[in-house]
Coordinates of C-alpha atoms in Angstrom, one line a residue:
Chain A
M1 CA 86.0 20.2 3.4
D2 CA 82.3 20.2 2.7
E3 CA 82.2 20.0 -1.2
F4 CA 78.6 21.2 -1.5
S5 CA 79.8 24.6 0.3
L6 CA 82.5 25.3 -1.8
I7 CA 80.8 24.9 -5.1
R8 CA 77.9 26.6 -4.2
R9 CA 79.8 29.4 -2.6
W10 CA 82.1 30.1 -5.1
F11 CA 80.4 29.0 -8.0
A12 CA 76.6 29.9 -7.4
E13 CA 77.0 32.7 -9.9
L14 CA 77.7 30.5 -12.8
T15 CA 74.4 29.0 -12.6
P16 CA 72.1 31.3 -13.2
P17 CA 68.8 30.0 -13.9
G18 CA 68.2 30.8 -17.6
E19 CA 67.0 29.9 -20.9
G20 CA 67.4 26.0 -21.0
I21 CA 68.2 25.3 -17.7
A22 CA 65.1 24.1 -15.8
L23 CA 67.0 23.1 -12.7
G24 CA 70.3 24.2 -11.6
I25 CA 73.0 22.6 -9.0
G26 CA 71.7 21.4 -5.5
D27 CA 69.5 18.5 -6.7
D28 CA 70.5 14.9 -7.0
C29 CA 70.8 16.3 -10.9
A30 CA 70.6 19.5 -13.1
L31 CA 68.1 19.7 -15.8
L32 CA 68.6 21.0 -19.4
V33 CA 66.2 22.0 -21.8
P34 CA 67.8 21.5 -25.1
P35 CA 66.7 23.1 -28.0
P36 CA 63.5 21.2 -29.7
G37 CA 65.2 18.7 -32.2
A38 CA 68.5 19.6 -31.0
Q39 CA 71.6 17.1 -31.2
L40 CA 73.9 17.7 -28.4
A41 CA 78.1 18.0 -28.3
I42 CA 79.8 16.7 -25.5
S43 CA 83.5 16.9 -24.3
T44 CA 85.3 15.9 -21.4
D45 CA 88.9 17.4 -20.5
T46 CA 91.1 17.0 -17.9
L47 CA 93.8 19.8 -17.0
I48 CA 96.6 19.2 -14.7
A49 CA 98.9 21.7 -13.1
G50 CA 102.5 21.6 -14.8
R51 CA 101.3 19.9 -17.8
H52 CA 98.6 21.7 -19.2
F53 CA 99.7 25.0 -17.6
P54 CA 102.9 26.5 -15.9
Q55 CA 102.6 25.5 -12.1
E56 CA 103.0 29.3 -11.8
T57 CA 99.6 29.9 -13.5
T58 CA 97.5 32.7 -11.9
A59 CA 94.3 31.0 -10.4
A60 CA 92.1 33.5 -12.7
D61 CA 93.9 32.4 -15.5
I62 CA 93.5 28.4 -14.7
G63 CA 89.9 29.2 -14.2
W64 CA 89.4 31.1 -17.4
K65 CA 91.7 28.1 -19.6
S66 CA 89.9 25.2 -18.0
L67 CA 86.3 26.1 -19.4
A68 CA 88.3 27.9 -22.7
V69 CA 89.8 24.5 -24.2
S70 CA 86.4 22.8 -23.5
L71 CA 84.2 25.5 -25.3
S72 CA 86.8 25.1 -28.2
D73 CA 86.3 21.3 -28.5
L74 CA 82.5 22.5 -29.0
A75 CA 83.5 25.5 -31.6
A76 CA 85.5 22.6 -33.4
M77 CA 82.2 20.9 -34.0
G78 CA 80.2 24.0 -34.7
A79 CA 78.3 23.4 -31.2
Q80 CA 76.6 26.3 -29.5
P81 CA 77.9 26.4 -25.9
F82 CA 75.2 25.1 -23.3
A83 CA 76.1 24.1 -20.2
F84 CA 79.0 22.4 -18.2
T85 CA 80.1 20.4 -15.2
L86 CA 83.4 21.1 -12.9
A87 CA 85.3 18.5 -10.8
L88 CA 87.8 20.6 -8.8
S89 CA 90.6 18.7 -7.3
L90 CA 92.5 20.6 -4.7
P91 CA 95.4 20.2 -2.1
A92 CA 93.7 22.5 0.6
V93 CA 90.8 25.1 0.6
D94 CA 92.5 28.3 -0.7
E95 CA 89.9 30.6 -0.2
P96 CA 91.9 33.4 -2.4
W97 CA 93.0 31.0 -4.9
L98 CA 89.3 29.6 -5.1
A99 CA 88.0 33.5 -5.6
G100 CA 90.6 34.1 -8.6
F101 CA 89.7 30.7 -10.1
A102 CA 86.0 31.5 -9.7
D103 CA 86.7 34.7 -11.3
G104 CA 88.4 33.7 -14.3
L105 CA 86.0 30.7 -15.0
R106 CA 83.0 33.0 -14.8
E107 CA 84.2 35.4 -16.9
C108 CA 84.8 32.8 -19.6
A109 CA 81.7 31.2 -19.1
R110 CA 79.6 34.7 -19.3
T111 CA 81.7 35.4 -22.5
A112 CA 80.3 31.8 -24.1
G113 CA 77.0 32.2 -22.5
I114 CA 77.3 28.7 -20.7
A115 CA 75.9 27.7 -17.2
L116 CA 77.3 25.4 -14.6
V117 CA 75.0 22.9 -13.8
G118 CA 76.9 20.1 -11.7
G119 CA 80.2 19.7 -10.0
D120 CA 82.0 18.3 -7.3
T121 CA 85.3 19.2 -5.1
T122 CA 88.0 16.9 -3.8
R123 CA 91.1 16.9 -1.9
G124 CA 94.1 16.1 -4.1
P125 CA 96.9 17.3 -6.2
L126 CA 95.7 20.6 -8.1
S127 CA 93.4 18.7 -11.0
I128 CA 90.5 20.2 -13.0
T129 CA 88.1 18.0 -15.0
I130 CA 85.4 19.9 -17.1
T131 CA 82.6 18.7 -19.3
V132 CA 80.8 20.9 -21.6
L133 CA 77.7 20.2 -23.6
G134 CA 76.6 22.4 -26.7
H135 CA 73.7 22.1 -28.7
L136 CA 73.5 22.0 -32.7
P137 CA 70.9 21.4 -35.3
P138 CA 70.9 17.4 -36.6
E139 CA 73.8 16.7 -39.5
T140 CA 75.2 19.9 -39.1
A141 CA 78.3 19.1 -37.0
L142 CA 81.8 20.0 -38.5
R143 CA 83.4 16.4 -38.1
R144 CA 87.2 15.5 -38.9
D145 CA 86.2 12.9 -41.3
A146 CA 84.3 14.8 -43.8
A147 CA 87.6 16.7 -45.3
R148 CA 87.4 16.5 -49.0
S149 CA 90.2 16.6 -51.8
G150 CA 90.3 20.6 -53.0
D151 CA 89.1 21.7 -49.7
L152 CA 91.0 24.9 -48.9
I153 CA 92.9 24.2 -45.4
C154 CA 91.9 27.5 -43.6
V155 CA 92.6 28.7 -39.8
S156 CA 91.3 31.4 -37.8
G157 CA 93.6 34.2 -35.9
T158 CA 97.3 33.8 -35.9
L159 CA 99.4 30.6 -35.2
G160 CA 102.2 30.3 -32.8
D161 CA 101.7 33.1 -30.3
A162 CA 101.0 30.7 -27.2
A163 CA 104.1 28.6 -27.9
L164 CA 106.2 31.6 -28.1
A165 CA 104.7 32.7 -24.5
L166 CA 105.4 29.4 -23.2
R167 CA 109.1 29.3 -24.1
F168 CA 109.8 33.0 -23.0
W169 CA 108.2 31.8 -19.8
Q170 CA 110.4 28.3 -19.6
D171 CA 113.4 31.1 -20.2
G172 CA 112.9 32.7 -17.1
R173 CA 111.5 35.9 -19.1
A174 CA 108.8 38.0 -17.6
P175 CA 106.3 39.7 -20.2
A176 CA 107.9 43.2 -20.0
S177 CA 106.7 44.8 -23.3
A178 CA 103.1 45.0 -24.9
H179 CA 103.9 42.4 -27.3
E180 CA 105.1 39.9 -24.9
R181 CA 102.0 40.7 -22.6
M182 CA 99.8 40.1 -26.1
L183 CA 101.5 36.7 -26.6
R184 CA 101.6 35.8 -22.7
A185 CA 97.6 36.6 -22.8
R186 CA 97.5 34.2 -25.9
L187 CA 98.8 31.7 -23.7
D188 CA 96.7 32.1 -20.3
R189 CA 93.8 33.5 -21.9
P190 CA 92.9 31.7 -24.9
T191 CA 89.7 32.7 -27.1
P192 CA 87.5 29.8 -28.1
R193 CA 86.3 30.5 -31.6
N194 CA 82.6 29.2 -30.5
A195 CA 80.9 31.9 -33.2
A196 CA 83.3 31.3 -35.9
G197 CA 82.3 27.5 -35.3
V198 CA 78.6 28.0 -35.2
A199 CA 79.0 30.5 -38.5
S200 CA 81.1 27.6 -40.0
R201 CA 78.1 24.8 -40.1
G202 CA 77.2 24.4 -43.2
L203 CA 79.9 26.0 -44.9
A204 CA 83.2 24.2 -44.0
H205 CA 83.5 20.5 -44.5
A206 CA 85.4 19.3 -41.5
A207 CA 86.8 21.2 -38.4
I208 CA 89.2 20.4 -35.4
D209 CA 91.0 23.1 -32.9
L210 CA 94.3 23.6 -32.6
S211 CA 95.5 22.2 -29.4
D212 CA 98.2 20.1 -30.0
G213 CA 99.8 22.1 -32.8
L214 CA 98.9 22.2 -36.6
L215 CA 100.6 19.3 -37.8
G216 CA 99.3 16.8 -35.6
D217 CA 95.5 18.3 -35.2
L218 CA 95.4 18.5 -39.3
G219 CA 97.0 14.9 -39.4
H220 CA 93.8 13.9 -37.3
I221 CA 91.5 15.6 -39.7
C222 CA 93.9 13.7 -42.8
Q223 CA 93.8 10.0 -40.7
A224 CA 89.9 10.5 -40.3
S225 CA 89.3 11.7 -43.7
G226 CA 91.3 9.6 -45.6
V227 CA 93.0 12.5 -47.3
G228 CA 96.7 14.4 -47.0
A229 CA 97.6 17.9 -46.8
E230 CA 99.9 20.4 -48.5
L231 CA 100.9 23.7 -46.7
A232 CA 102.4 26.9 -47.5
I233 CA 104.8 27.7 -44.8
G234 CA 104.8 31.6 -46.5
E235 CA 101.0 32.0 -45.7
L236 CA 100.9 30.8 -41.6
P237 CA 99.7 33.8 -40.1
A238 CA 101.5 35.5 -37.5
S239 CA 100.8 38.2 -34.9
P240 CA 102.7 41.3 -35.1
A241 CA 103.8 40.2 -31.7
F242 CA 105.2 37.0 -32.8
A243 CA 106.6 38.4 -36.0
A244 CA 108.6 40.7 -33.7
L245 CA 109.9 38.6 -31.4
A246 CA 110.2 34.7 -33.0
P247 CA 113.4 33.7 -33.2
T248 CA 113.8 33.0 -37.2
D249 CA 115.2 29.5 -36.7
A250 CA 111.7 28.9 -34.3
R251 CA 109.3 30.4 -36.2
L252 CA 108.0 27.3 -38.4
G253 CA 108.3 24.9 -35.5
L254 CA 106.4 27.4 -33.0
Q255 CA 103.7 27.6 -35.9
I256 CA 103.3 24.2 -37.0
A257 CA 104.3 22.5 -33.5
G258 CA 103.7 24.6 -31.0
G259 CA 100.3 23.9 -29.1
D260 CA 97.9 26.4 -27.2
D261 CA 96.6 28.4 -30.1
Y262 CA 93.0 27.5 -29.8
E263 CA 92.5 28.4 -33.3
L264 CA 90.1 26.7 -35.7
C265 CA 91.8 24.3 -38.5
L266 CA 88.9 24.1 -41.2
C267 CA 88.6 22.3 -44.7
V268 CA 86.8 24.9 -46.7
P269 CA 85.5 23.9 -50.2
P270 CA 86.5 27.0 -52.4
A271 CA 83.1 28.1 -53.6
Q272 CA 82.1 28.8 -49.7
L273 CA 85.6 30.6 -48.9
E274 CA 84.0 34.1 -49.3
A275 CA 81.1 33.0 -47.4
V276 CA 83.0 32.0 -44.4
R277 CA 85.3 35.0 -44.4
K278 CA 82.2 37.0 -44.1
A279 CA 80.4 34.8 -41.3
Y280 CA 83.9 35.6 -39.3
G281 CA 83.7 39.2 -39.4
A282 CA 86.6 40.9 -37.6
L283 CA 88.1 37.1 -37.0
P284 CA 90.7 36.7 -39.6
L285 CA 90.7 33.7 -41.7
T286 CA 93.7 32.5 -43.6
V287 CA 94.1 30.1 -46.4
I288 CA 97.4 28.1 -45.3
G289 CA 97.1 25.2 -47.9
R290 CA 94.9 22.6 -49.6
I291 CA 93.6 19.2 -49.0
V292 CA 94.9 16.6 -51.6
E293 CA 94.4 12.7 -52.4
V294 CA 98.1 11.9 -51.3
P295 CA 98.2 10.6 -47.8
G296 CA 100.9 12.8 -45.4
I297 CA 101.3 16.5 -44.7
R298 CA 103.7 18.1 -47.1
L299 CA 105.3 21.8 -46.5
R300 CA 105.6 24.1 -49.6
D301 CA 107.7 27.4 -49.9
A302 CA 106.3 30.2 -51.8
A303 CA 107.8 29.0 -55.1
G304 CA 105.6 25.4 -54.3
A305 CA 108.7 23.3 -53.5
I306 CA 109.0 21.0 -50.6
V307 CA 111.1 22.8 -48.7
T308 CA 111.4 20.7 -45.2
S309 CA 109.2 17.5 -43.9
P310 CA 107.5 17.9 -40.8
A311 CA 109.8 15.7 -39.0
Q312 CA 112.5 18.1 -39.6
A313 CA 110.3 21.3 -38.9
Y314 CA 109.4 19.3 -35.4
R315 CA 112.9 18.7 -34.5
H316 CA 113.7 22.6 -34.9
F317 CA 111.0 23.0 -32.1
S318 CA 111.9 20.2 -29.7
Chain B
M1 CA 101.1 7.9 -21.3
D2 CA 99.2 8.3 -24.7
E3 CA 95.6 9.5 -23.1
F4 CA 93.8 8.4 -26.4
S5 CA 95.3 5.1 -26.8
L6 CA 94.3 4.3 -23.3
I7 CA 90.9 5.6 -23.7
R8 CA 90.4 3.8 -27.1
R9 CA 91.6 0.4 -26.1
W10 CA 90.2 -0.3 -22.7
F11 CA 87.0 1.7 -23.2
A12 CA 86.0 1.0 -27.0
E13 CA 83.5 -1.6 -26.2
L14 CA 81.6 0.9 -23.8
T15 CA 80.7 3.1 -26.9
P16 CA 78.3 1.0 -29.1
P17 CA 77.3 3.1 -31.8
G18 CA 73.4 2.5 -30.4
E19 CA 70.3 4.6 -30.5
G20 CA 70.6 8.1 -29.3
I21 CA 74.8 8.2 -30.3
A22 CA 75.3 9.7 -33.8
L23 CA 79.2 10.0 -33.1
G24 CA 81.1 8.2 -30.4
I25 CA 84.6 9.2 -29.0
G26 CA 87.0 10.5 -31.6
D27 CA 86.3 13.7 -32.6
D28 CA 86.7 16.9 -30.8
C29 CA 82.9 16.0 -29.1
A30 CA 80.6 13.2 -29.4
L31 CA 77.2 13.7 -30.9
L32 CA 74.0 12.7 -29.3
V33 CA 70.5 12.2 -30.3
P34 CA 68.4 12.8 -27.2
P35 CA 64.7 11.6 -27.8
P36 CA 62.4 14.4 -29.4
G37 CA 61.2 16.9 -26.5
A38 CA 62.8 15.5 -23.5
Q39 CA 64.9 17.1 -20.8
L40 CA 68.2 16.0 -20.1
A41 CA 69.1 15.4 -16.3
I42 CA 73.2 15.8 -15.7
S43 CA 75.3 14.8 -13.0
T44 CA 79.2 14.7 -11.8
D45 CA 80.5 12.5 -9.0
T46 CA 84.4 12.2 -8.4
L47 CA 85.2 9.0 -6.7
I48 CA 89.0 8.9 -4.8
A49 CA 90.3 5.9 -3.0
G50 CA 90.4 5.6 0.4
R51 CA 87.5 8.1 0.9
H52 CA 84.8 6.7 -1.6
F53 CA 86.1 3.3 -1.4
P54 CA 88.7 1.3 0.3
Q55 CA 92.1 1.3 -0.7
E56 CA 92.1 -2.4 -1.1
T57 CA 89.0 -2.4 -3.4
T58 CA 89.9 -4.6 -6.7
A59 CA 89.6 -2.8 -10.1
A60 CA 86.8 -4.1 -11.3
D61 CA 84.4 -3.0 -8.1
I62 CA 85.7 0.5 -8.3
G63 CA 84.7 0.7 -11.9
W64 CA 81.2 -0.9 -11.5
K65 CA 81.0 1.3 -8.4
S66 CA 82.2 4.6 -10.2
L67 CA 79.5 4.5 -12.6
A68 CA 77.2 3.0 -10.0
V69 CA 76.8 6.0 -7.6
S70 CA 76.2 8.4 -10.5
L71 CA 73.7 6.5 -12.0
S72 CA 72.0 6.3 -8.6
D73 CA 71.7 10.1 -9.2
L74 CA 69.7 9.7 -12.4
A75 CA 67.9 7.2 -10.5
A76 CA 66.7 9.7 -8.2
M77 CA 65.5 12.0 -10.8
G78 CA 63.6 9.4 -12.4
A79 CA 66.0 10.0 -15.6
Q80 CA 66.6 7.2 -18.1
P81 CA 70.5 6.6 -18.6
F82 CA 71.7 7.9 -21.8
A83 CA 75.4 8.4 -21.9
F84 CA 78.5 9.1 -19.7
T85 CA 82.2 10.5 -20.1
L86 CA 84.9 9.4 -17.9
A87 CA 88.0 11.5 -16.4
L88 CA 90.5 8.6 -15.1
S89 CA 93.5 9.8 -13.1
L90 CA 96.0 7.0 -12.6
P91 CA 99.4 6.9 -11.0
A92 CA 100.7 4.5 -13.8
V93 CA 99.4 2.5 -16.6
D94 CA 98.7 -0.7 -14.9
E95 CA 97.4 -3.1 -17.6
P96 CA 95.7 -5.3 -15.0
W97 CA 94.2 -2.9 -13.3
L98 CA 92.7 -0.9 -16.1
A99 CA 91.5 -4.2 -17.5
G100 CA 89.8 -5.1 -14.3
F101 CA 88.3 -1.8 -14.2
A102 CA 87.3 -1.9 -17.5
D103 CA 85.5 -4.9 -17.0
G104 CA 83.6 -3.8 -14.0
L105 CA 82.6 -0.5 -15.7
R106 CA 81.6 -2.3 -18.8
E107 CA 79.4 -4.5 -17.0
C108 CA 77.6 -1.8 -15.2
A109 CA 77.4 0.2 -17.9
R110 CA 75.5 -2.5 -20.2
T111 CA 73.1 -2.9 -17.2
A112 CA 72.3 0.3 -16.9
G113 CA 72.3 0.6 -20.8
I114 CA 74.5 3.7 -21.2
A115 CA 77.0 4.6 -23.3
L116 CA 80.7 6.2 -22.7
V117 CA 81.1 9.0 -25.1
G118 CA 83.9 11.0 -23.9
G119 CA 86.8 10.7 -21.6
D120 CA 90.1 12.1 -20.5
T121 CA 93.0 10.0 -18.7
T122 CA 95.9 11.8 -16.8
R123 CA 98.4 10.4 -14.6
G124 CA 97.9 11.3 -10.7
P125 CA 96.4 9.6 -7.7
L126 CA 93.8 7.4 -8.4
S127 CA 90.7 9.4 -9.0
I128 CA 87.5 9.0 -10.9
T129 CA 85.5 11.7 -12.3
I130 CA 81.8 10.3 -14.1
T131 CA 79.3 12.8 -16.1
V132 CA 76.1 11.1 -16.3
L133 CA 73.5 12.5 -18.8
G134 CA 70.0 10.8 -18.9
H135 CA 66.7 12.0 -20.3
L136 CA 63.3 12.3 -19.2
P137 CA 59.7 14.2 -20.2
P138 CA 59.4 17.5 -19.1
E139 CA 58.0 18.4 -16.0
T140 CA 58.1 14.6 -14.6
A141 CA 61.6 14.9 -12.7
L142 CA 61.6 13.6 -9.2
R143 CA 63.1 16.6 -7.0
R144 CA 64.0 17.0 -3.6
D145 CA 62.0 20.1 -3.5
A146 CA 58.3 18.4 -3.9
A147 CA 57.7 16.6 -0.8
R148 CA 54.4 17.4 0.9
S149 CA 53.0 16.9 4.2
G150 CA 51.1 13.6 4.5
D151 CA 53.6 11.8 1.8
L152 CA 54.5 8.5 3.0
I153 CA 58.6 7.9 3.2
C154 CA 59.4 4.8 1.5
V155 CA 62.4 3.1 0.7
S156 CA 63.4 0.6 -1.6
G157 CA 65.4 -2.4 -0.5
T158 CA 67.0 -2.8 2.6
L159 CA 69.0 -0.1 4.7
G160 CA 72.3 -0.6 6.4
D161 CA 74.3 -3.1 4.7
A162 CA 76.9 -1.5 3.1
A163 CA 77.7 0.3 6.1
L164 CA 77.9 -2.9 8.0
A165 CA 80.2 -4.5 5.3
L166 CA 82.7 -1.5 5.8
R167 CA 82.8 -1.8 9.4
F168 CA 83.6 -5.4 9.2
W169 CA 86.4 -4.4 6.4
Q170 CA 87.8 -1.9 8.8
D171 CA 87.7 -4.7 11.4
G172 CA 89.8 -6.7 9.3
R173 CA 87.1 -9.3 9.0
A174 CA 87.3 -10.8 5.4
P175 CA 83.3 -12.1 4.4
A176 CA 83.8 -15.9 4.8
S177 CA 80.0 -16.5 5.0
A178 CA 77.5 -16.3 2.4
H179 CA 75.7 -13.5 4.4
E180 CA 79.1 -11.7 4.8
R181 CA 79.7 -11.8 1.0
M182 CA 76.4 -10.5 0.1
L183 CA 76.8 -7.7 2.5
R184 CA 80.4 -7.2 1.0
A185 CA 78.6 -7.1 -2.4
R186 CA 76.2 -4.4 -1.4
L187 CA 79.0 -2.1 -0.4
D188 CA 81.4 -3.1 -3.6
R189 CA 78.8 -3.4 -6.1
P190 CA 75.6 -1.3 -5.4
T191 CA 72.6 -1.6 -7.8
P192 CA 71.6 2.0 -8.9
R193 CA 67.5 2.0 -8.7
N194 CA 67.0 3.3 -12.3
A195 CA 64.3 1.0 -13.6
A196 CA 62.4 1.9 -10.2
G197 CA 63.1 5.7 -10.4
V198 CA 61.7 5.5 -14.2
A199 CA 58.5 3.9 -12.8
S200 CA 58.2 6.3 -10.0
R201 CA 57.7 9.2 -12.2
G202 CA 53.9 10.8 -12.1
L203 CA 53.4 8.8 -8.7
A204 CA 56.3 10.0 -6.2
H205 CA 56.3 13.5 -5.3
A206 CA 60.2 13.8 -4.2
A207 CA 62.6 11.3 -4.3
I208 CA 67.1 11.3 -3.2
D209 CA 69.2 8.5 -3.7
L210 CA 70.9 7.3 -0.2
S211 CA 74.6 8.0 -0.6
D212 CA 75.2 9.3 2.5
G213 CA 72.5 7.7 5.1
L214 CA 68.9 8.0 5.7
L215 CA 68.9 11.1 8.2
G216 CA 71.3 13.4 6.1
D217 CA 69.6 12.7 2.6
L218 CA 66.4 12.8 4.0
G219 CA 67.2 16.0 5.6
H220 CA 68.0 17.1 1.9
I221 CA 64.6 16.4 1.0
C222 CA 62.9 18.1 4.2
Q223 CA 65.2 21.3 4.2
A224 CA 64.2 21.8 0.0
S225 CA 60.5 20.8 0.7
G226 CA 60.1 23.3 3.8
V227 CA 59.0 19.9 5.8
G228 CA 59.6 17.7 8.4
A229 CA 59.6 13.7 8.7
E230 CA 58.8 11.2 11.2
L231 CA 60.3 7.8 11.0
A232 CA 59.2 4.5 12.4
I233 CA 62.3 2.8 13.5
G234 CA 60.5 -0.2 13.7
E235 CA 59.8 -0.8 10.1
L236 CA 63.5 0.2 8.8
P237 CA 63.9 -2.6 6.2
A238 CA 67.0 -5.2 6.8
S239 CA 68.4 -7.9 4.7
P240 CA 68.6 -11.1 6.4
A241 CA 72.2 -10.9 6.4
F242 CA 71.9 -7.7 8.3
A243 CA 69.3 -9.1 10.8
A244 CA 71.9 -11.9 11.7
L245 CA 75.2 -10.1 11.8
A246 CA 74.6 -6.5 12.8
P247 CA 75.4 -5.7 16.4
T248 CA 72.1 -5.2 18.4
D249 CA 73.1 -1.8 19.6
A250 CA 74.9 -0.8 16.2
R251 CA 71.6 -1.5 14.1
L252 CA 70.0 1.6 14.2
G253 CA 73.0 3.8 13.4
L254 CA 74.0 1.6 10.7
Q255 CA 70.3 1.7 9.1
I256 CA 69.7 6.0 9.5
A257 CA 73.2 6.9 9.2
G258 CA 75.2 4.6 7.5
G259 CA 76.3 5.4 3.4
D260 CA 76.6 3.7 0.6
D261 CA 73.1 2.0 0.3
Y262 CA 72.0 3.6 -2.5
E263 CA 68.5 2.7 -2.6
L264 CA 65.7 5.3 -3.3
C265 CA 64.0 7.3 -0.6
L266 CA 60.9 8.6 -1.8
C267 CA 58.0 10.7 -0.5
V268 CA 54.6 8.7 -1.9
P269 CA 51.2 10.4 -1.8
P270 CA 49.3 7.6 0.1
A271 CA 47.0 7.0 -3.0
Q272 CA 49.9 6.2 -5.4
L273 CA 51.8 3.5 -2.7
E274 CA 50.1 0.5 -4.5
A275 CA 51.0 2.1 -7.9
V276 CA 54.6 2.3 -7.1
R277 CA 54.4 -1.4 -5.5
K278 CA 53.1 -2.4 -8.2
A279 CA 55.6 -0.5 -10.5
Y280 CA 58.6 -2.0 -8.6
G281 CA 57.6 -5.5 -8.9
A282 CA 60.3 -7.6 -7.4
L283 CA 62.2 -4.9 -5.7
P284 CA 60.7 -4.4 -2.2
L285 CA 59.3 -0.6 -1.2
T286 CA 59.2 -0.2 2.7
V287 CA 56.9 2.6 4.2
I288 CA 59.1 4.0 6.9
G289 CA 57.4 6.9 8.1
R290 CA 55.5 10.2 7.0
I291 CA 56.2 13.6 5.8
V292 CA 54.9 15.9 8.3
E293 CA 54.7 19.9 8.6
V294 CA 56.7 20.4 11.5
P295 CA 60.4 20.5 10.3
G296 CA 63.2 18.3 11.8
I297 CA 63.3 14.7 11.8
R298 CA 61.9 12.6 15.0
L299 CA 62.3 9.0 15.2
R300 CA 59.3 6.6 16.6
D301 CA 59.0 3.3 18.2
A302 CA 56.2 0.9 17.1
A303 CA 54.1 2.6 20.3
G304 CA 54.4 5.9 18.5
A305 CA 56.6 7.6 21.2
I306 CA 59.8 9.4 20.3
V307 CA 62.7 7.2 21.3
T308 CA 65.7 8.7 20.3
S309 CA 66.9 11.9 18.5
P310 CA 68.6 11.5 15.4
A311 CA 71.8 13.0 17.4
Q312 CA 71.5 10.5 19.7
A313 CA 71.3 7.6 16.7
Y314 CA 74.0 9.1 15.1
R315 CA 76.3 8.8 18.1
H316 CA 75.8 5.3 18.4
F317 CA 77.4 5.1 15.2
S318 CA 80.1 7.3 15.2

């Protein structure tokens, strides 16, 4: 396998000589020109078949999702996508697979306006490592450690769709209805919220993307910020597909402990809520709780009573 | 395996909150502050056991070499090392192995003054993907496409040591003498020429690092620059260990086609040669040939006659 021809042939279109790219793939390094005075956000993620996506996932969906999950990390910092590198390990040179993977990756890259600037291809079990770079003005990053007591906890979009789709997949239930196909698309083609992340700078105090599930990810914010959280379980936003198809006894678990949503979870001071909503345009932003001083995460029903512990909710799910 | 604890425990010391690092590992992204107006050089390499290093290589040497080969790419562009990310795939959590790997990686990172700013750890066959970032003033990069007819072809250090060490290793010959240990160190602990690369900016026209062997790597410069090269085989620099131990009939092949030297190959206008030499200090810089207009690489003896074709030389080697 000639790694260079592989990378060049399949991924050449992903490296347009564009704004900010002084030199693309082909030299010892690529050369990037960040905006004057910008800070850089950087993140690396490895995706493994069977762990981060079902073995049967199509090549195009793997291509899309590999980049989307890293773009989601940039969104959670409020960074503008800039450039990425790809390290691809493949059992063999499978041309149809590579064509599909490149298609999905390219589609996601174009949507986000991010350029491929380096890579390596090796033989081995399927694994994809992507390093993304974004840029943002100094001191504007949405960090995990900046949540304050009194902040509203908000999430973009809806929760639980991908986890429900994964459950159906694991049950051998192929997507037949429009609702089922929508759920599956949420699992296979998550939409990183980059525009929302950028728009949240200067308005939200803290943010994280929901990759591992709301409880765990919000827990990271609480731990880093030294605060706690109260969630109103009646307020968790659900898609029509989720509302129609999620088993009643699994809803809460799927929404608070299911992963792969790739929505943003933001801690917003109340005075800024309308500004964030306005900046998000058509993307729904739902207030689901409040940051409090007391550590830990508590779940409350519509009447304000603590209805169940996160551990109980999680047991429902697992 | 908890990837976060792995990365944090073993590699925490690699992320000193230092100059240029606004936020280290632990959030969705790390935040970097490049020097004002700088361009960024970026490169990604994957190293696989058994392909990029012998299976029996010690963990510490793998740690060192994984980073060193990427630092060498920065050196070849003339970029100052800045930050790197690590994606590590491991068959199992082997604590002694991880401790050794982290030691070697840390030692190399400290030597180069580069900080670890992100990573991911997954279970799988041993493989290491490192993405390095460097910075450099705009328009100063040492590109492959800037060699000019008349440039002197120069190499840093000596050639062939690592290839000879690999041959001894494959022959089951353990390093016993000081010469053999020196050769083995050149294979296991290559020294990326970062200070030399930075010092070459504005003086050399083009550069590449010697990872795959002189003929192949110089060939990349010739192809990108639309030029050819003539090499004086009597001038190829050899270490005392190589001179003492390399079999006569294998010398040329090891020096021009053996890989893993990680020296710099530079194309220097004659008027700048002394300036480059002076900037290199104690690191030897040897003129081994000249860039010419006629495409292709030719090997000449001390009298100037073409003595052998690269293909013949390569057959000696393989």
